[in-house]
Amino acid sequence: MPVPASASRPAPASPAEARSTPVDGVEVIGALSPSRAVDFVTCPLRYRFRTVDRLPEEPSLDAARGTLVHKVLEDLFDDPAPDRTPERARGMLAPTWEALLGAEPDLAGLFEGDGPEVTTWLASCATVLDRWFTLEDPRRLEPAERELYVETVTESRLLLRGFVDRLDIARNGALRVVDYKTGRAPRPEYEAKALFQMKFYALVLWRTRGVVPTVLQLVYLGSGEVLRYHPDVDDLLATERKVEAVWRAIVAARESGEWLPRRGPLCGWCSFQALCPEFGGAPPPLPTD
């Protein structure tokens, strides 16, 4: 069985992950989150730019909307159940945005020059929040955890880690893992890719708590849809094998120095096009460290 790790481990890729602390008593060979695993599978060069080179990325309106909406949905549950209304959620947007600007001043640049007006953009965030209330009733929910950091160490000593948006625990102990997406639900042929992240979280929770989550729930606020999946042990074992295979491929790329680009439909949203050979660019030299 994998060695469980109850402490947290730092992941400098994001401010949220930086809150974690080292794993106690286990010398891990590396660390992988679901987002970084998806990065590598989608495009090894993108993984390199983000994780090896750690190149800065320009902020985007979509990413900022996701951050803001997630924070409001997290903090809304601090209020008593009767007060968790659409009006209350909308009223939290402006002060939460000001707090985010205080932590990340560069976000203000999104609204300079030809950018949209802040009030118009906040209204689009309110529309996304309103849609959530048509899918779930927060007055009837009492999450066990919000923004929960989870981790485990596999038999190969690979650290798996990530943040779960919401964990609900029923009276009978059943777990529901919930993740909010501010975009639209994927087409059926892309659902497996979307569920990989949720199976990753389910695997970590199973390894640390000994319970296979009953429901994995993706809430798509962009299109007002909910995708639910009921995993079993075979699903989670297959996910573990896939994660280990991804890590082996990452190690091979690191040892060879060949981080190959993979052109695809997401290239149009990539911050690194100017450095990508697929678009006439040239990657910088690999860091010597």
CSV table of N, CA and C in Angstrom, one decimal, residues 150-286:
chain,number,residue,atom,x,y,z
A,150,VAL,N,-5.1,18.1,-0.3
A,150,VAL,CA,-5.0,16.7,-0.1
A,150,VAL,C,-3.7,16.2,-0.7
A,151,GLU,N,-3.2,15.1,-0.1
A,151,GLU,CA,-1.9,14.5,-0.7
A,151,GLU,C,-1.8,13.1,-0.2
A,152,THR,N,-1.0,12.3,-1.0
A,152,THR,CA,-0.6,11.0,-0.6
A,152,THR,C,0.7,10.7,-1.3
A,153,VAL,N,1.4,9.6,-0.9
A,153,VAL,CA,2.6,9.2,-1.5
A,153,VAL,C,2.4,7.8,-2.0
A,154,THR,N,2.7,7.5,-3.3
A,154,THR,CA,2.5,6.2,-3.9
A,154,THR,C,3.7,5.3,-3.5
A,155,GLU,N,3.6,4.0,-3.9
A,155,GLU,CA,4.6,3.1,-3.6
A,155,GLU,C,5.9,3.4,-4.2
A,156,SER,N,5.9,4.2,-5.3
A,156,SER,CA,7.1,4.6,-6.0
A,156,SER,C,7.7,5.9,-5.3
A,157,ARG,N,7.0,6.4,-4.3
A,157,ARG,CA,7.4,7.6,-3.5
A,157,ARG,C,7.1,8.8,-4.4
A,158,LEU,N,6.1,8.8,-5.2
A,158,LEU,CA,5.7,10.0,-5.9
A,158,LEU,C,4.6,10.6,-5.1
A,159,LEU,N,4.8,11.9,-4.9
A,159,LEU,CA,3.8,12.7,-4.1
A,159,LEU,C,2.7,13.2,-5.0
A,160,LEU,N,1.5,12.8,-4.7
A,160,LEU,CA,0.3,13.3,-5.4
A,160,LEU,C,-0.4,14.3,-4.5
A,161,ARG,N,-0.7,15.5,-5.1
A,161,ARG,CA,-1.3,16.6,-4.2
A,161,ARG,C,-2.2,17.4,-5.1
A,162,GLY,N,-3.1,18.1,-4.4
A,162,GLY,CA,-4.0,19.0,-5.1
A,162,GLY,C,-5.0,19.7,-4.1
A,163,PHE,N,-5.8,20.5,-4.6
A,163,PHE,CA,-6.8,21.2,-3.8
A,163,PHE,C,-8.2,20.9,-4.3
A,164,VAL,N,-9.0,20.4,-3.3
A,164,VAL,CA,-10.4,20.1,-3.6
A,164,VAL,C,-11.3,21.3,-3.3
A,165,ASP,N,-12.1,21.7,-4.3
A,165,ASP,CA,-13.0,22.9,-4.0
A,165,ASP,C,-13.9,22.7,-2.9
A,166,ARG,N,-14.5,21.5,-2.8
A,166,ARG,CA,-15.5,21.2,-1.8
A,166,ARG,C,-15.6,19.8,-1.5
A,167,LEU,N,-15.7,19.4,-0.3
A,167,LEU,CA,-15.9,18.0,0.1
A,167,LEU,C,-17.1,17.9,1.0
A,168,ASP,N,-18.1,17.2,0.5
A,168,ASP,CA,-19.3,16.9,1.3
A,168,ASP,C,-19.3,15.5,1.9
A,169,ILE,N,-19.7,15.4,3.1
A,169,ILE,CA,-19.7,14.1,3.8
A,169,ILE,C,-21.1,13.9,4.3
A,170,ALA,N,-21.8,12.8,3.8
A,170,ALA,CA,-23.1,12.4,4.3
A,170,ALA,C,-23.1,11.8,5.7
A,171,ARG,N,-24.2,11.7,6.3
A,171,ARG,CA,-24.3,11.1,7.6
A,171,ARG,C,-23.8,9.7,7.7
A,172,ASN,N,-23.9,9.0,6.6
A,172,ASN,CA,-23.4,7.6,6.5
A,172,ASN,C,-21.9,7.5,6.2
A,173,GLY,N,-21.3,8.7,6.1
A,173,GLY,CA,-19.8,8.7,5.8
A,173,GLY,C,-19.5,8.8,4.3
A,174,ALA,N,-20.5,8.7,3.4
A,174,ALA,CA,-20.2,8.8,2.0
A,174,ALA,C,-19.6,10.2,1.6
A,175,LEU,N,-18.6,10.1,0.7
A,175,LEU,CA,-18.0,11.4,0.3
A,175,LEU,C,-18.4,11.8,-1.1
A,176,ARG,N,-18.6,13.1,-1.2
A,176,ARG,CA,-18.9,13.7,-2.5
A,176,ARG,C,-17.8,14.8,-2.8
A,177,VAL,N,-17.1,14.6,-3.9
A,177,VAL,CA,-16.0,15.6,-4.2
A,177,VAL,C,-16.6,16.5,-5.3
A,178,VAL,N,-16.6,17.8,-5.0
A,178,VAL,CA,-17.2,18.8,-5.9
A,178,VAL,C,-16.1,19.8,-6.4
A,179,ASP,N,-16.2,20.1,-7.7
A,179,ASP,CA,-15.3,21.0,-8.3
A,179,ASP,C,-16.1,22.0,-9.1
A,180,TYR,N,-15.8,23.3,-9.0
A,180,TYR,CA,-16.5,24.3,-9.7
A,180,TYR,C,-15.7,24.7,-11.0
A,181,LYS,N,-16.3,24.8,-12.1
A,181,LYS,CA,-15.7,25.2,-13.3
A,181,LYS,C,-16.5,26.4,-13.9
A,182,THR,N,-15.8,27.5,-14.1
A,182,THR,CA,-16.6,28.7,-14.6
A,182,THR,C,-16.7,28.7,-16.1
A,183,GLY,N,-16.2,27.7,-16.8
A,183,GLY,CA,-16.4,27.5,-18.2
A,183,GLY,C,-17.6,26.6,-18.5
A,184,ARG,N,-17.7,26.2,-19.8
A,184,ARG,CA,-18.8,25.4,-20.3
A,184,ARG,C,-18.4,23.9,-20.1
A,185,ALA,N,-19.4,23.1,-20.0
A,185,ALA,CA,-19.2,21.6,-19.9
A,185,ALA,C,-18.6,21.1,-21.2
A,186,PRO,N,-17.7,20.1,-21.2
A,186,PRO,CA,-17.1,19.6,-22.4
A,186,PRO,C,-18.0,18.7,-23.2
A,187,ARG,N,-17.7,18.6,-24.4
A,187,ARG,CA,-18.5,17.6,-25.2
A,187,ARG,C,-18.2,16.2,-24.7
A,188,PRO,N,-19.2,15.3,-25.0
A,188,PRO,CA,-19.0,13.9,-24.4
A,188,PRO,C,-17.7,13.3,-24.6
A,189,GLU,N,-17.1,13.5,-25.8
A,189,GLU,CA,-15.8,12.9,-26.1
A,189,GLU,C,-14.7,13.4,-25.3
A,190,TYR,N,-14.9,14.5,-24.6
A,190,TYR,CA,-13.8,15.1,-23.8
A,190,TYR,C,-14.1,14.9,-22.3
A,191,GLU,N,-15.2,14.2,-21.9
A,191,GLU,CA,-15.6,14.1,-20.5
A,191,GLU,C,-14.5,13.3,-19.7
A,192,ALA,N,-13.9,12.3,-20.3
A,192,ALA,CA,-12.9,11.5,-19.6
A,192,ALA,C,-11.7,12.4,-19.2
A,193,LYS,N,-11.3,13.3,-20.0
A,193,LYS,CA,-10.2,14.2,-19.7
A,193,LYS,C,-10.6,15.1,-18.5
A,194,ALA,N,-11.9,15.6,-18.5
A,194,ALA,CA,-12.3,16.4,-17.4
A,194,ALA,C,-12.4,15.7,-16.1
A,195,LEU,N,-12.8,14.4,-16.2
A,195,LEU,CA,-12.9,13.6,-15.0
A,195,LEU,C,-11.6,13.1,-14.4
A,196,PHE,N,-10.5,13.2,-15.2
A,196,PHE,CA,-9.2,12.7,-14.7
A,196,PHE,C,-8.9,13.5,-13.4
A,197,GLN,N,-9.1,14.8,-13.4
A,197,GLN,CA,-8.8,15.6,-12.2
A,197,GLN,C,-9.6,15.1,-11.0
A,198,MET,N,-10.8,14.8,-11.2
A,198,MET,CA,-11.7,14.3,-10.1
A,198,MET,C,-11.3,12.9,-9.6
A,199,LYS,N,-10.9,12.0,-10.5
A,199,LYS,CA,-10.4,10.7,-10.2
A,199,LYS,C,-9.1,10.8,-9.4
A,200,PHE,N,-8.3,11.7,-9.8
A,200,PHE,CA,-7.0,12.0,-9.1
A,200,PHE,C,-7.3,12.3,-7.6
A,201,TYR,N,-8.2,13.3,-7.4
A,201,TYR,CA,-8.6,13.6,-6.0
A,201,TYR,C,-9.2,12.4,-5.3
A,202,ALA,N,-10.0,11.7,-6.0
A,202,ALA,CA,-10.7,10.5,-5.4
A,202,ALA,C,-9.6,9.5,-4.9
A,203,LEU,N,-8.6,9.3,-5.8
A,203,LEU,CA,-7.5,8.4,-5.5
A,203,LEU,C,-6.8,8.8,-4.2
A,204,VAL,N,-6.5,10.1,-4.1
A,204,VAL,CA,-5.8,10.6,-2.9
A,204,VAL,C,-6.6,10.5,-1.7
A,205,LEU,N,-7.9,10.8,-1.8
A,205,LEU,CA,-8.8,10.6,-0.6
A,205,LEU,C,-8.9,9.2,-0.2
A,206,TRP,N,-9.0,8.3,-1.2
A,206,TRP,CA,-9.1,6.9,-0.9
A,206,TRP,C,-7.9,6.4,-0.1
A,207,ARG,N,-6.7,6.8,-0.6
A,207,ARG,CA,-5.4,6.4,0.0
A,207,ARG,C,-5.3,6.9,1.4
A,208,THR,N,-5.8,8.1,1.6
A,208,THR,CA,-5.6,8.8,2.9
A,208,THR,C,-6.7,8.5,3.9
A,209,ARG,N,-7.9,8.3,3.4
A,209,ARG,CA,-9.1,8.1,4.3
A,209,ARG,C,-9.6,6.7,4.3
A,210,GLY,N,-9.2,5.9,3.3
A,210,GLY,CA,-9.7,4.5,3.2
A,210,GLY,C,-11.1,4.4,2.7
A,211,VAL,N,-11.6,5.4,2.1
A,211,VAL,CA,-13.0,5.4,1.6
A,211,VAL,C,-13.0,5.9,0.2
A,212,VAL,N,-13.6,5.1,-0.7
A,212,VAL,CA,-13.8,5.5,-2.1
A,212,VAL,C,-14.9,6.5,-2.2
A,213,PRO,N,-14.7,7.7,-2.7
A,213,PRO,CA,-15.7,8.7,-2.8
A,213,PRO,C,-16.9,8.1,-3.6
A,214,THR,N,-18.1,8.4,-3.1
A,214,THR,CA,-19.3,7.9,-3.8
A,214,THR,C,-19.6,8.7,-5.1
A,215,VAL,N,-19.4,10.0,-5.0
A,215,VAL,CA,-19.8,10.9,-6.2
A,215,VAL,C,-18.7,11.8,-6.5
A,216,LEU,N,-18.3,12.0,-7.7
A,216,LEU,CA,-17.4,13.0,-8.2
A,216,LEU,C,-18.3,14.0,-9.0
A,217,GLN,N,-18.3,15.2,-8.6
A,217,GLN,CA,-19.3,16.2,-9.2
A,217,GLN,C,-18.6,17.4,-9.8
A,218,LEU,N,-18.7,17.6,-11.1
A,218,LEU,CA,-18.2,18.8,-11.7
A,218,LEU,C,-19.3,19.7,-12.0
A,219,VAL,N,-19.2,20.9,-11.5
A,219,VAL,CA,-20.3,21.9,-11.7
A,219,VAL,C,-19.8,23.0,-12.7
A,220,TYR,N,-20.4,23.0,-13.8
A,220,TYR,CA,-20.0,23.9,-14.9
A,220,TYR,C,-20.9,25.1,-14.9
A,221,LEU,N,-20.4,26.2,-14.4
A,221,LEU,CA,-21.2,27.4,-14.2
A,221,LEU,C,-21.3,28.2,-15.5
A,222,GLY,N,-20.4,27.9,-16.5
A,222,GLY,CA,-20.5,28.6,-17.8
A,222,GLY,C,-21.7,28.2,-18.6
A,223,SER,N,-22.1,26.9,-18.5
A,223,SER,CA,-23.3,26.4,-19.2
A,223,SER,C,-24.4,25.9,-18.4
A,224,GLY,N,-24.2,26.0,-17.0
A,224,GLY,CA,-25.3,25.5,-16.1
A,224,GLY,C,-25.6,24.0,-16.2
A,225,GLU,N,-24.5,23.2,-16.2
A,225,GLU,CA,-24.6,21.8,-16.3
A,225,GLU,C,-23.8,21.2,-15.1
A,226,VAL,N,-24.2,20.0,-14.7
A,226,VAL,CA,-23.5,19.2,-13.7
A,226,VAL,C,-23.1,17.8,-14.2
A,227,LEU,N,-21.9,17.5,-14.1
A,227,LEU,CA,-21.4,16.2,-14.6
A,227,LEU,C,-21.1,15.4,-13.3
A,228,ARG,N,-21.7,14.2,-13.2
A,228,ARG,CA,-21.5,13.4,-12.0
A,228,ARG,C,-21.0,12.0,-12.4
A,229,TYR,N,-20.1,11.5,-11.6
A,229,TYR,CA,-19.5,10.2,-11.9
A,229,TYR,C,-19.3,9.4,-10.6
A,230,HIS,N,-19.6,8.1,-10.6
A,230,HIS,CA,-19.5,7.2,-9.5
A,230,HIS,C,-18.3,6.3,-9.6
A,231,PRO,N,-17.2,6.6,-9.0
A,231,PRO,CA,-16.0,5.8,-9.2
A,231,PRO,C,-16.0,4.5,-8.4
A,232,ASP,N,-15.2,3.6,-8.8
A,232,ASP,CA,-15.0,2.4,-8.0
A,232,ASP,C,-13.5,2.1,-7.8
A,233,VAL,N,-13.1,1.1,-7.1
A,233,VAL,CA,-11.7,0.8,-6.8
A,233,VAL,C,-10.9,0.6,-8.1
A,234,ASP,N,-11.5,-0.1,-9.1
A,234,ASP,CA,-10.8,-0.3,-10.4
A,234,ASP,C,-10.5,1.0,-11.1
A,235,ASP,N,-11.4,2.0,-11.0
A,235,ASP,CA,-11.2,3.3,-11.6
A,235,ASP,C,-10.0,4.0,-10.9
A,236,LEU,N,-9.9,3.9,-9.6
A,236,LEU,CA,-8.8,4.6,-8.9
A,236,LEU,C,-7.5,3.9,-9.1
A,237,LEU,N,-7.5,2.6,-9.2
A,237,LEU,CA,-6.2,1.9,-9.5
A,237,LEU,C,-5.7,2.2,-10.9
A,238,ALA,N,-6.7,2.3,-11.8
A,238,ALA,CA,-6.3,2.7,-13.2
A,238,ALA,C,-5.8,4.1,-13.2
A,239,THR,N,-6.4,5.0,-12.5
A,239,THR,CA,-5.9,6.4,-12.4
A,239,THR,C,-4.5,6.4,-11.8
A,240,GLU,N,-4.2,5.6,-10.8
A,240,GLU,CA,-2.9,5.6,-10.2
A,240,GLU,C,-1.9,5.1,-11.2
A,241,ARG,N,-2.2,4.1,-12.0
A,241,ARG,CA,-1.3,3.6,-13.0
A,241,ARG,C,-1.0,4.7,-14.1
A,242,LYS,N,-2.1,5.4,-14.4
A,242,LYS,CA,-1.9,6.5,-15.4
A,242,LYS,C,-1.0,7.6,-14.9
A,243,VAL,N,-1.2,8.0,-13.6
A,243,VAL,CA,-0.4,9.0,-13.0
A,243,VAL,C,1.1,8.6,-13.0
A,244,GLU,N,1.3,7.4,-12.6
A,244,GLU,CA,2.7,6.9,-12.6
A,244,GLU,C,3.3,6.9,-14.0
A,245,ALA,N,2.5,6.5,-15.0
A,245,ALA,CA,3.0,6.5,-16.4
A,245,ALA,C,3.4,7.9,-16.8
A,246,VAL,N,2.5,8.9,-16.4
A,246,VAL,CA,2.8,10.3,-16.8
A,246,VAL,C,4.1,10.7,-16.1
A,247,TRP,N,4.3,10.3,-14.8
A,247,TRP,CA,5.5,10.8,-14.2
A,247,TRP,C,6.7,10.1,-14.8
A,248,ARG,N,6.7,8.9,-15.2
A,248,ARG,CA,7.8,8.3,-15.9
A,248,ARG,C,8.1,9.0,-17.2
A,249,ALA,N,7.1,9.4,-17.9
A,249,ALA,CA,7.3,10.2,-19.2
A,249,ALA,C,7.9,11.6,-18.9
A,250,ILE,N,7.5,12.2,-17.7
A,250,ILE,CA,8.2,13.5,-17.3
A,250,ILE,C,9.6,13.3,-17.0
A,251,VAL,N,9.9,12.2,-16.3
A,251,VAL,CA,11.3,11.9,-16.0
A,251,VAL,C,12.2,11.7,-17.2
A,252,ALA,N,11.6,10.9,-18.2
A,252,ALA,CA,12.3,10.7,-19.4
A,252,ALA,C,12.5,12.0,-20.2
A,253,ALA,N,11.6,12.9,-20.2
A,253,ALA,CA,11.8,14.2,-20.9
A,253,ALA,C,12.8,15.0,-20.2
A,254,ARG,N,12.8,14.9,-18.9
A,254,ARG,CA,13.8,15.7,-18.1
A,254,ARG,C,15.2,15.1,-18.4
A,255,GLU,N,15.4,13.8,-18.4
A,255,GLU,CA,16.7,13.2,-18.6
A,255,GLU,C,17.2,13.5,-20.1
A,256,SER,N,16.3,13.5,-21.0
A,256,SER,CA,16.7,13.7,-22.4
A,256,SER,C,16.8,15.1,-22.8
A,257,GLY,N,16.1,16.0,-22.0
A,257,GLY,CA,16.0,17.4,-22.4
A,257,GLY,C,15.1,17.7,-23.5
A,258,GLU,N,14.3,16.7,-24.0
A,258,GLU,CA,13.4,16.8,-25.1
A,258,GLU,C,12.0,17.0,-24.6
A,259,TRP,N,11.6,18.3,-24.5
A,259,TRP,CA,10.2,18.7,-24.1
A,259,TRP,C,9.5,19.1,-25.4
A,260,LEU,N,8.9,18.1,-26.0
A,260,LEU,CA,8.3,18.3,-27.3
A,260,LEU,C,7.0,19.1,-27.3
A,261,PRO,N,6.8,20.0,-28.2
A,261,PRO,CA,5.5,20.7,-28.3
A,261,PRO,C,4.4,19.7,-28.9
A,262,ARG,N,3.2,19.9,-28.5
A,262,ARG,CA,2.1,19.1,-29.1
A,262,ARG,C,1.0,20.1,-29.5
A,263,ARG,N,0.8,20.3,-30.7
A,263,ARG,CA,-0.2,21.3,-31.2
A,263,ARG,C,-1.6,20.7,-31.0
A,264,GLY,N,-2.5,21.6,-30.6
A,264,GLY,CA,-3.8,21.2,-30.3
A,264,GLY,C,-4.8,22.3,-30.2
A,265,PRO,N,-6.1,22.1,-30.0
A,265,PRO,CA,-7.1,23.1,-29.9
A,265,PRO,C,-6.9,24.2,-28.8
A,266,LEU,N,-6.1,23.9,-27.8
A,266,LEU,CA,-5.9,24.8,-26.7
A,266,LEU,C,-4.7,25.8,-27.0
A,267,CYS,N,-4.0,25.6,-28.1
A,267,CYS,CA,-2.9,26.5,-28.4
A,267,CYS,C,-3.3,27.9,-28.5
A,268,GLY,N,-4.5,28.2,-28.9
A,268,GLY,CA,-4.9,29.6,-29.0
A,268,GLY,C,-5.0,30.3,-27.7
A,269,TRP,N,-5.1,29.6,-26.6
A,269,TRP,CA,-5.2,30.2,-25.3
A,269,TRP,C,-3.8,30.1,-24.5
A,270,CYS,N,-2.8,29.6,-25.2
A,270,CYS,CA,-1.5,29.4,-24.5
A,270,CYS,C,-0.7,30.7,-24.4
A,271,SER,N,-0.1,31.0,-23.2
A,271,SER,CA,0.6,32.2,-23.0
A,271,SER,C,2.0,32.1,-23.6
A,272,PHE,N,2.4,30.9,-24.1
A,272,PHE,CA,3.8,30.7,-24.5
A,272,PHE,C,4.0,30.6,-26.0
A,273,GLN,N,3.0,31.0,-26.8
A,273,GLN,CA,3.1,30.8,-28.3
A,273,GLN,C,4.4,31.4,-28.8
A,274,ALA,N,4.8,32.6,-28.3
A,274,ALA,CA,5.9,33.2,-28.9
A,274,ALA,C,7.2,32.4,-28.7
A,275,LEU,N,7.2,31.5,-27.8
A,275,LEU,CA,8.4,30.7,-27.5
A,275,LEU,C,8.3,29.2,-28.1
A,276,CYS,N,7.2,29.0,-28.8
A,276,CYS,CA,6.9,27.6,-29.2
A,276,CYS,C,7.3,27.4,-30.6
A,277,PRO,N,8.1,26.3,-30.9
A,277,PRO,CA,8.5,26.0,-32.3
A,277,PRO,C,7.3,25.8,-33.2
A,278,GLU,N,6.2,25.4,-32.7
A,278,GLU,CA,5.0,25.2,-33.6
A,278,GLU,C,4.5,26.5,-34.2
A,279,PHE,N,4.9,27.6,-33.6
A,279,PHE,CA,4.5,28.9,-34.0
A,279,PHE,C,5.7,29.8,-34.4
A,280,GLY,N,6.8,29.2,-34.7
A,280,GLY,CA,8.0,29.9,-35.1
A,280,GLY,C,8.9,30.5,-34.0
A,281,GLY,N,8.6,30.1,-32.8
A,281,GLY,CA,9.4,30.6,-31.7
A,281,GLY,C,10.5,29.6,-31.3
A,282,ALA,N,11.3,30.0,-30.3
A,282,ALA,CA,12.4,29.2,-29.8
A,282,ALA,C,12.4,29.2,-28.3
A,283,PRO,N,12.3,28.0,-27.7
A,283,PRO,CA,12.3,28.0,-26.2
A,283,PRO,C,13.6,28.5,-25.7
A,284,PRO,N,13.6,29.1,-24.5
A,284,PRO,CA,14.9,29.6,-23.9
A,284,PRO,C,15.7,28.4,-23.5
A,285,PRO,N,17.0,28.5,-23.2
A,285,PRO,CA,17.8,27.4,-22.7
A,285,PRO,C,17.2,26.9,-21.4
A,286,LEU,N,17.4,25.6,-21.2
A,286,LEU,CA,16.9,25.0,-20.0
A,286,LEU,C,17.6,25.5,-18.8
